[in-house]
Amino acid sequence: ADGYYEYITSECVYSTSDYSDMVYLESYSFNKVVDVQFNSTVGKFVGYTEEGVKYAENFNKNQAYLQQSKAAVDTFCRHNAQLWDPSVRDKA
């Protein structure tokens, strides 16, 4: 079908059981191309396209949104990993 496809994905990436290496990624994509991404390791939004650079500048100026995104590694990632990981490990 013809049209446009815009979406946001949130990911938590880690490989240790103590979550010390956990990274929160939030990607904004348009037609399968990532325009802008927040990476908790970098601590800010980074644009990958011409439009994405503009979005990143605006997101990074919004201190409340930037702080919320920085906190997501704890509030979203670690919180959910602590809930779900034990049940997954117990099945192995």
PDB file of C-alpha atoms in Angstrom:
ATOM      1  CA  ALA A   1       0.000   0.000   0.000  1.00  0.00           C
ATOM      2  CA  ASP A   2       1.129   3.513  -0.742  1.00  0.00           C
ATOM      3  CA  GLY A   3       1.568   5.946   2.104  1.00  0.00           C
ATOM      4  CA  TYR A   4       3.878   6.932   4.901  1.00  0.00           C
ATOM      5  CA  TYR A   5       4.995   4.910   7.872  1.00  0.00           C
ATOM      6  CA  GLU A   6       6.204   6.656  11.024  1.00  0.00           C
ATOM      7  CA  TYR A   7       6.996   4.842  14.254  1.00  0.00           C
ATOM      8  CA  ILE A   8       8.939   4.968  17.513  1.00  0.00           C
ATOM      9  CA  THR A   9      10.781   2.028  19.063  1.00  0.00           C
ATOM     10  CA  SER A  10      12.178   1.734  22.579  1.00  0.00           C
ATOM     11  CA  GLU A  11      14.819  -0.876  23.367  1.00  0.00           C
ATOM     12  CA  CYS A  12      16.761  -1.966  26.409  1.00  0.00           C
ATOM     13  CA  VAL A  13      20.072  -3.606  25.542  1.00  0.00           C
ATOM     14  CA  TYR A  14      22.215  -5.415  28.125  1.00  0.00           C
ATOM     15  CA  SER A  15      24.252  -8.583  28.561  1.00  0.00           C
ATOM     16  CA  THR A  16      25.040  -8.794  32.281  1.00  0.00           C
ATOM     17  CA  SER A  17      22.771 -10.089  35.038  1.00  0.00           C
ATOM     18  CA  ASP A  18      23.484  -7.037  37.227  1.00  0.00           C
ATOM     19  CA  TYR A  19      22.360  -4.677  34.388  1.00  0.00           C
ATOM     20  CA  SER A  20      25.527  -2.601  34.732  1.00  0.00           C
ATOM     21  CA  ASP A  21      25.875  -2.346  30.951  1.00  0.00           C
ATOM     22  CA  MET A  22      22.208  -1.518  30.261  1.00  0.00           C
ATOM     23  CA  VAL A  23      21.516   1.001  27.498  1.00  0.00           C
ATOM     24  CA  TYR A  24      18.174   2.590  26.640  1.00  0.00           C
ATOM     25  CA  LEU A  25      17.571   3.373  22.959  1.00  0.00           C
ATOM     26  CA  GLU A  26      14.604   5.332  21.630  1.00  0.00           C
ATOM     27  CA  SER A  27      14.443   5.579  17.833  1.00  0.00           C
ATOM     28  CA  TYR A  28      12.137   7.701  15.691  1.00  0.00           C
ATOM     29  CA  SER A  29      11.790   6.310  12.182  1.00  0.00           C
ATOM     30  CA  PHE A  30      10.041   7.327   8.986  1.00  0.00           C
ATOM     31  CA  ASN A  31       9.573   4.849   6.129  1.00  0.00           C
ATOM     32  CA  LYS A  32      12.081   2.410   7.685  1.00  0.00           C
ATOM     33  CA  VAL A  33      14.808   5.065   8.067  1.00  0.00           C
ATOM     34  CA  VAL A  34      15.915   6.074  11.568  1.00  0.00           C
ATOM     35  CA  ASP A  35      15.772   9.875  11.676  1.00  0.00           C
ATOM     36  CA  VAL A  36      16.723  10.498  15.298  1.00  0.00           C
ATOM     37  CA  GLN A  37      17.744   8.329  18.238  1.00  0.00           C
ATOM     38  CA  PHE A  38      18.251   8.775  21.966  1.00  0.00           C
ATOM     39  CA  ASN A  39      21.013   6.653  23.478  1.00  0.00           C
ATOM     40  CA  SER A  40      21.339   6.681  27.272  1.00  0.00           C
ATOM     41  CA  THR A  41      25.089   6.159  27.002  1.00  0.00           C
ATOM     42  CA  VAL A  42      25.440   9.304  24.888  1.00  0.00           C
ATOM     43  CA  GLY A  43      22.845  11.131  26.995  1.00  0.00           C
ATOM     44  CA  LYS A  44      21.229  13.063  24.170  1.00  0.00           C
ATOM     45  CA  PHE A  45      19.324  12.744  20.912  1.00  0.00           C
ATOM     46  CA  VAL A  46      21.353  12.339  17.715  1.00  0.00           C
ATOM     47  CA  GLY A  47      19.997  13.013  14.236  1.00  0.00           C
ATOM     48  CA  TYR A  48      20.889  10.704  11.343  1.00  0.00           C
ATOM     49  CA  THR A  49      19.047  12.496   8.540  1.00  0.00           C
ATOM     50  CA  GLU A  50      18.578  16.164   7.673  1.00  0.00           C
ATOM     51  CA  GLU A  51      15.160  16.153   9.358  1.00  0.00           C
ATOM     52  CA  GLY A  52      16.513  14.067  12.231  1.00  0.00           C
ATOM     53  CA  VAL A  53      19.179  16.659  13.037  1.00  0.00           C
ATOM     54  CA  LYS A  54      16.427  19.275  13.415  1.00  0.00           C
ATOM     55  CA  TYR A  55      14.378  16.954  15.620  1.00  0.00           C
ATOM     56  CA  ALA A  56      17.429  16.174  17.757  1.00  0.00           C
ATOM     57  CA  GLU A  57      18.143  19.864  18.292  1.00  0.00           C
ATOM     58  CA  ASN A  58      14.568  20.452  19.445  1.00  0.00           C
ATOM     59  CA  PHE A  59      14.472  17.352  21.673  1.00  0.00           C
ATOM     60  CA  ASN A  60      17.801  18.292  23.283  1.00  0.00           C
ATOM     61  CA  LYS A  61      16.535  21.831  24.033  1.00  0.00           C
ATOM     62  CA  ASN A  62      13.564  20.406  25.952  1.00  0.00           C
ATOM     63  CA  GLN A  63      15.256  19.731  29.296  1.00  0.00           C
ATOM     64  CA  ALA A  64      12.228  18.011  30.838  1.00  0.00           C
ATOM     65  CA  TYR A  65      11.964  15.540  27.949  1.00  0.00           C
ATOM     66  CA  LEU A  66      15.722  14.996  27.898  1.00  0.00           C
ATOM     67  CA  GLN A  67      15.764  14.215  31.646  1.00  0.00           C
ATOM     68  CA  GLN A  68      12.819  11.840  31.216  1.00  0.00           C
ATOM     69  CA  SER A  69      14.676  10.026  28.441  1.00  0.00           C
ATOM     70  CA  LYS A  70      17.854   9.820  30.519  1.00  0.00           C
ATOM     71  CA  ALA A  71      15.890   8.372  33.442  1.00  0.00           C
ATOM     72  CA  ALA A  72      14.261   5.703  31.240  1.00  0.00           C
ATOM     73  CA  VAL A  73      17.264   3.389  31.628  1.00  0.00           C
ATOM     74  CA  ASP A  74      16.243   3.041  35.288  1.00  0.00           C
ATOM     75  CA  THR A  75      12.490   3.654  35.214  1.00  0.00           C
ATOM     76  CA  PHE A  76      11.748   1.618  32.078  1.00  0.00           C
ATOM     77  CA  CYS A  77      14.647  -0.755  31.404  1.00  0.00           C
ATOM     78  CA  ARG A  78      15.940  -1.844  34.805  1.00  0.00           C
ATOM     79  CA  HIS A  79      12.453  -1.850  36.283  1.00  0.00           C
ATOM     80  CA  ASN A  80      11.095  -4.223  33.610  1.00  0.00           C
ATOM     81  CA  ALA A  81      14.232  -6.343  33.449  1.00  0.00           C
ATOM     82  CA  GLN A  82      14.023  -6.964  37.201  1.00  0.00           C
ATOM     83  CA  LEU A  83      10.420  -8.106  36.756  1.00  0.00           C
ATOM     84  CA  TRP A  84      10.901 -10.300  33.678  1.00  0.00           C
ATOM     85  CA  ASP A  85      14.446 -11.678  33.820  1.00  0.00           C
ATOM     86  CA  PRO A  86      13.952 -13.997  36.825  1.00  0.00           C
ATOM     87  CA  SER A  87      10.993 -15.717  35.180  1.00  0.00           C
ATOM     88  CA  VAL A  88      12.956 -16.187  31.960  1.00  0.00           C
ATOM     89  CA  ARG A  89      16.052 -17.514  33.765  1.00  0.00           C
ATOM     90  CA  ASP A  90      13.959 -19.911  35.864  1.00  0.00           C
ATOM     91  CA  LYS A  91      12.711 -21.558  32.640  1.00  0.00           C
ATOM     92  CA  ALA A  92      16.219 -22.327  31.353  1.00  0.00           C
TER      93      ALA A  92
END
